Amino acid sequence: MEKYSIFNLVKKAFSNHQNWDLAWKDPTPKKEYDVVIIGGGGHGLATAYYLAKEHNITNVAIIEKGWIGGGNVGRNTTIIRSNYMYDENALFSEFGMNLWRKMSQDLNYNVMFSPRGIINLAHSDAQMNVYARRGNSMRLNGIDAELLNREQVREIIPMADFSENVRFPIFGGLMQPSAGTARHDAVAWGYARQADSMGVDIIQNCEVTGFDVSGGKIKGVRTSRGDIKVKKIGLCVAGSTNILAEKLNMTVPIETHLLQACVSEPVKPVLDRVVTFGAGHFYISQSDKGEMVMGGDLDGYNSYAQRGNLPTLQHVLTEGIAMMPFLSKLKMLRTWGGIMDMSMDGSPIIDKTHIEGLYLNCGWCYGGFKATPASGWTFAHTIAQDRVHELNAGYSLNRFNSGQLLDEKGLGTKTWIS
Amino acid sequence: MLYIKCPHCGWRSQNEFSYGGDASVIRPELNKKVSDQDWDNFVYNRKSLRGKHWELWQHLSGCRQWIKVERDTATHEIFNTLKANEDIS
């Protein structure tokens, strides 16, 4: 594989950039693989990459119904953070932060990781107390956290509404300075290119139609492009987990919901942080192109439609304007939707299943993008070693049975309440 | 915008309703022995069908009654609505 570098860029300029190698091949599926990853999103591609890199397992195929990076890895708001209170979430996410920091070098692909910091705004004394507690928990786990008062927040984001008689005055905020954003498509393409170069087959436009299971073991997978014999399958299809689980006669603690995001027209640099509204559910950052990237609540009912409805969008943007009134002057450029695996405690599942050779990676709710490297790394470990790593031990499937839930937000099982 | 026919009030916009989840989930009977699996299925496990899906909605800003709605989860088309005490045929 040719290296992406300034020298190669100059060299290829002489031939008008017409003779670059393809970033990944378009192979026809083989009859047999050691491992098949179902789902060519960020997590699936990362899993295949770490299987090859960390465990020398390269007889691997990624099967994707559409095209790689066409699902949630291409639809999210690109926020990367590890500002969690619970140990399981904090340590897992911070492990991921370390992978993010060196990802561009590791993949030889500029993922444009931008650790610009995230600020969660607080709008009451009680919320400041909660943030102080979360910040302290983060610091105990080695994650950077700073509690900001109103004046400190005003210095960083003066465009927020600091006027006197507002419904939700800004009391302060919790900042994780090392959090940030990355170019989401580049993450998918970078992992795909490296996985492909190590021998992984990326098979697109290939739908899984069924599974061959006998004696409690995975024997193969049936696809629209033929049957494939396989020893191990990694299911990595957040957003469609319920559909594939049904083909395996499994029920999972997941509901599939719809989440929208949107961007405004591009404007000059105004916001150099990620900011979240504390009196509702709204988050915003500015892309390198200048668009304001915004998102918020789920639409709130089960859905497999990758498009949203206006009432939720209006609600979310009302919160945005309450937080930063200048947003009302901007025109909307694009809105879109993605389908979320909403797990019943808000935390993901990376685990073995009752079927030998079948591994499950799902339930990412609306926090899947930031977890891409850590999810791929731990899922690859779980598949290769046939046991969970201590980092994903808390993300077990049977925690719903044993009662050891990871209910970070304390919302219970009503996933549509966000 | 979803447009839902409340069996009590008639056609109303989505904004008046709040969602209550899968209507086919049935709570295990009281005062009888319940297996862990049955309880899990009631509390956590969901089919989350793609296609026609019976679900509960509450007409929160209207008559405040709970109703059952049959809706397609892929197209959002609504086929049928029932009062909460009417059985899904």
Coordinates of C-alpha atoms in Angstrom, one line a residue, chain A residues 74-321:
Chain A
G74 CA -21.3 9.1 8.4
R75 CA -24.4 10.6 10.1
N76 CA -23.1 11.6 13.6
T77 CA -22.1 15.0 15.0
T78 CA -18.4 13.8 15.3
I79 CA -18.1 14.5 19.1
I80 CA -15.4 12.6 21.0
R81 CA -15.3 12.7 24.8
S82 CA -14.8 10.6 27.9
N83 CA -16.7 12.7 30.4
Y84 CA -18.4 9.7 32.2
M85 CA -18.9 9.2 35.9
Y86 CA -19.1 5.4 36.1
D87 CA -15.7 3.6 36.1
E88 CA -16.7 1.2 33.3
N89 CA -17.7 4.0 30.9
A90 CA -14.9 6.3 32.0
L91 CA -12.0 3.8 31.6
F92 CA -13.4 2.4 28.4
S93 CA -13.8 5.9 26.9
E94 CA -10.4 7.2 28.1
F95 CA -8.8 4.1 26.6
G96 CA -10.5 5.2 23.4
M97 CA -9.2 8.8 23.8
N98 CA -5.7 7.5 23.7
L99 CA -6.4 5.7 20.5
W100 CA -7.9 8.8 19.0
R101 CA -4.8 10.9 19.9
K102 CA -2.6 8.7 17.7
M103 CA -5.1 7.6 15.2
S104 CA -4.0 9.7 12.2
Q105 CA -0.4 8.4 12.6
D106 CA -1.5 4.9 13.3
L107 CA -3.8 4.7 10.2
N108 CA -1.6 7.0 8.0
Y109 CA -4.9 8.8 7.3
N110 CA -5.7 12.3 8.5
V111 CA -8.8 11.9 10.7
M112 CA -8.6 15.6 11.6
F113 CA -8.8 14.9 15.4
S114 CA -9.4 18.2 17.0
P115 CA -9.2 18.2 20.8
R116 CA -11.0 21.5 21.2
G117 CA -12.7 20.6 24.5
I118 CA -16.3 20.1 25.4
I119 CA -18.4 22.2 27.9
N120 CA -21.6 20.9 29.5
L121 CA -23.5 24.0 30.6
A122 CA -25.2 24.1 34.1
H123 CA -28.3 26.1 34.7
S124 CA -28.8 25.7 38.5
D125 CA -26.9 25.3 41.7
A126 CA -28.0 21.7 41.9
Q127 CA -26.7 21.0 38.4
M128 CA -23.3 22.6 39.4
N129 CA -23.2 20.1 42.3
V130 CA -23.9 17.2 40.0
Y131 CA -21.2 18.3 37.6
A132 CA -18.7 18.8 40.4
R133 CA -19.3 15.2 41.4
R134 CA -19.0 13.9 37.9
G135 CA -15.8 16.0 37.4
N136 CA -14.3 14.6 40.5
S137 CA -15.1 11.1 39.4
M138 CA -13.5 11.7 36.0
R139 CA -10.3 13.1 37.7
L140 CA -10.1 10.1 39.9
N141 CA -10.0 8.0 36.7
G142 CA -7.3 10.1 35.2
I143 CA -9.5 12.1 32.9
D144 CA -9.2 15.9 32.7
A145 CA -12.1 17.9 34.0
E146 CA -12.6 21.5 35.0
L147 CA -15.5 23.0 36.8
L148 CA -16.1 26.5 35.3
N149 CA -18.1 29.3 36.9
R150 CA -20.3 31.7 35.0
E151 CA -17.5 34.2 34.3
Q152 CA -15.1 31.5 33.1
V153 CA -17.8 30.1 30.7
R154 CA -18.5 33.7 29.5
E155 CA -14.8 34.1 28.6
I156 CA -14.7 31.0 26.5
I157 CA -18.1 31.2 24.8
P158 CA -19.2 34.9 25.0
M159 CA -21.9 34.2 22.3
A160 CA -24.0 32.2 24.7
D161 CA -26.9 34.0 26.3
F162 CA -25.6 35.6 29.5
S163 CA -28.4 38.2 29.7
E164 CA -30.2 38.6 33.1
N165 CA -33.8 37.5 32.6
V166 CA -33.5 34.3 30.7
R167 CA -35.4 31.1 31.5
F168 CA -32.2 29.0 31.9
P169 CA -29.4 31.3 33.1
I170 CA -25.9 29.9 32.8
F171 CA -24.5 29.1 36.2
G172 CA -21.3 27.5 34.9
G173 CA -20.2 24.3 33.3
L174 CA -18.1 21.2 33.3
M175 CA -15.3 21.2 30.7
Q176 CA -13.3 18.3 29.5
P177 CA -10.5 20.2 27.7
S178 CA -9.1 17.1 25.9
A179 CA -12.5 16.2 24.3
G180 CA -13.1 17.3 20.7
T181 CA -14.2 16.3 17.2
A182 CA -12.8 14.3 14.3
R183 CA -13.7 13.9 10.6
H184 CA -16.1 11.0 10.8
D185 CA -15.9 9.8 7.2
A186 CA -12.1 9.8 7.4
V187 CA -12.3 7.4 10.4
A188 CA -14.3 4.9 8.4
W189 CA -12.0 5.3 5.3
G190 CA -8.8 5.2 7.3
Y191 CA -9.8 1.9 9.1
A192 CA -11.0 0.4 5.8
R193 CA -7.8 1.2 3.9
Q194 CA -5.6 -0.2 6.6
A195 CA -7.7 -3.3 7.2
D196 CA -7.8 -3.9 3.4
S197 CA -4.0 -3.6 3.2
M198 CA -3.6 -6.3 5.8
G199 CA -5.8 -8.7 3.9
V200 CA -9.3 -8.1 5.1
D201 CA -12.0 -8.5 2.5
I202 CA -14.4 -5.6 2.5
I203 CA -17.6 -6.9 0.8
Q204 CA -20.2 -4.2 0.1
N205 CA -23.7 -4.5 -1.2
C206 CA -24.0 -7.8 0.5
E207 CA -27.0 -8.5 2.7
V208 CA -27.1 -11.1 5.4
T209 CA -30.1 -13.3 4.9
G210 CA -29.6 -15.9 7.6
F211 CA -27.2 -17.9 9.8
D212 CA -26.2 -21.5 10.0
V213 CA -26.2 -22.6 13.6
S214 CA -25.9 -26.2 14.7
G215 CA -25.2 -27.8 18.0
G216 CA -25.1 -24.3 19.6
K217 CA -22.2 -23.3 17.3
I218 CA -21.9 -20.8 14.4
K219 CA -21.2 -22.7 11.2
G220 CA -21.8 -20.1 8.6
V221 CA -23.7 -17.1 7.3
R222 CA -26.0 -16.9 4.3
T223 CA -25.8 -13.8 2.3
S224 CA -27.2 -12.3 -0.9
R225 CA -23.9 -13.1 -2.5
G226 CA -23.7 -16.7 -1.5
D227 CA -23.1 -18.8 1.6
I228 CA -20.0 -18.4 3.6
K229 CA -18.5 -20.9 6.1
V230 CA -17.1 -19.3 9.1
K231 CA -15.9 -20.1 12.7
K232 CA -16.6 -16.8 14.3
I233 CA -19.0 -14.0 13.6
G234 CA -18.9 -10.5 15.0
L235 CA -22.3 -8.8 14.9
C236 CA -21.6 -5.0 14.6
V237 CA -24.8 -3.6 13.2
A238 CA -26.0 -1.0 15.7
G239 CA -29.3 0.3 14.3
S240 CA -30.2 -3.1 12.8
T241 CA -29.4 -5.4 15.8
N242 CA -33.0 -6.3 16.4
I243 CA -33.5 -7.4 12.8
L244 CA -30.4 -9.7 12.7
A245 CA -31.1 -10.9 16.3
E246 CA -34.5 -12.1 15.0
K247 CA -32.8 -14.2 12.4
L248 CA -30.9 -15.8 15.2
N249 CA -34.1 -16.3 17.3
M250 CA -32.6 -14.0 20.0
T251 CA -34.3 -11.1 21.7
V252 CA -32.1 -8.3 22.8
P253 CA -32.5 -5.5 25.4
I254 CA -32.6 -2.9 22.6
E255 CA -35.1 -0.7 20.9
T256 CA -34.3 1.0 17.5
H257 CA -35.0 4.7 17.5
L258 CA -34.5 7.7 15.3
L259 CA -32.1 10.6 15.9
Q260 CA -31.7 13.7 13.8
A261 CA -28.9 16.1 13.3
C262 CA -28.5 19.2 11.2
V263 CA -26.0 21.8 10.0
S264 CA -26.4 25.4 9.3
E265 CA -25.0 27.4 6.4
P266 CA -21.2 27.9 6.8
V267 CA -20.2 31.0 8.7
K268 CA -16.9 32.5 9.8
P269 CA -15.2 30.9 12.9
V270 CA -17.4 31.7 15.9
L271 CA -17.3 28.6 18.1
D272 CA -14.1 26.8 18.9
R273 CA -15.5 24.3 21.4
V274 CA -18.2 21.7 21.6
V275 CA -21.0 23.0 23.9
T276 CA -24.0 21.2 25.3
F277 CA -27.2 22.8 26.8
G278 CA -27.8 21.6 30.3
A279 CA -31.6 22.3 30.6
G280 CA -32.5 20.1 27.7
H281 CA -30.7 18.0 25.1
F282 CA -28.8 20.0 22.5
Y283 CA -25.2 20.0 21.4
I284 CA -23.3 22.1 19.0
S285 CA -19.9 22.5 17.4
Q286 CA -18.5 24.3 14.3
S287 CA -17.1 22.2 11.5
D288 CA -13.9 23.1 9.7
K289 CA -16.1 24.3 6.8
G290 CA -17.8 26.7 9.1
E291 CA -21.2 25.0 9.4
M292 CA -22.7 24.9 12.9
V293 CA -23.3 21.1 13.6
M294 CA -26.2 20.5 15.9
G295 CA -28.2 17.7 17.4
G296 CA -30.4 16.8 20.3
D297 CA -33.3 14.5 21.3
L298 CA -34.4 11.3 19.7
D299 CA -37.6 11.6 17.8
G300 CA -39.0 9.5 20.5
Y301 CA -40.7 6.5 18.9
N302 CA -39.5 3.2 17.4
S303 CA -38.2 3.8 13.9
Y304 CA -36.0 2.4 11.2
A305 CA -36.5 5.4 8.9
Q306 CA -33.2 7.3 8.4
R307 CA -35.0 10.6 8.2
G308 CA -36.8 12.6 10.8
N309 CA -39.8 14.6 11.6
L310 CA -40.1 18.4 12.0
P311 CA -41.6 18.7 15.6
T312 CA -38.4 17.2 17.2
L313 CA -36.1 19.3 15.1
Q314 CA -38.1 22.5 16.0
H315 CA -37.9 21.5 19.7
V316 CA -34.1 20.9 19.5
L317 CA -33.4 24.1 17.7
T318 CA -35.5 26.1 20.2
E319 CA -33.2 24.9 22.9
G320 CA -30.2 25.9 20.7
I321 CA -31.6 29.4 20.3

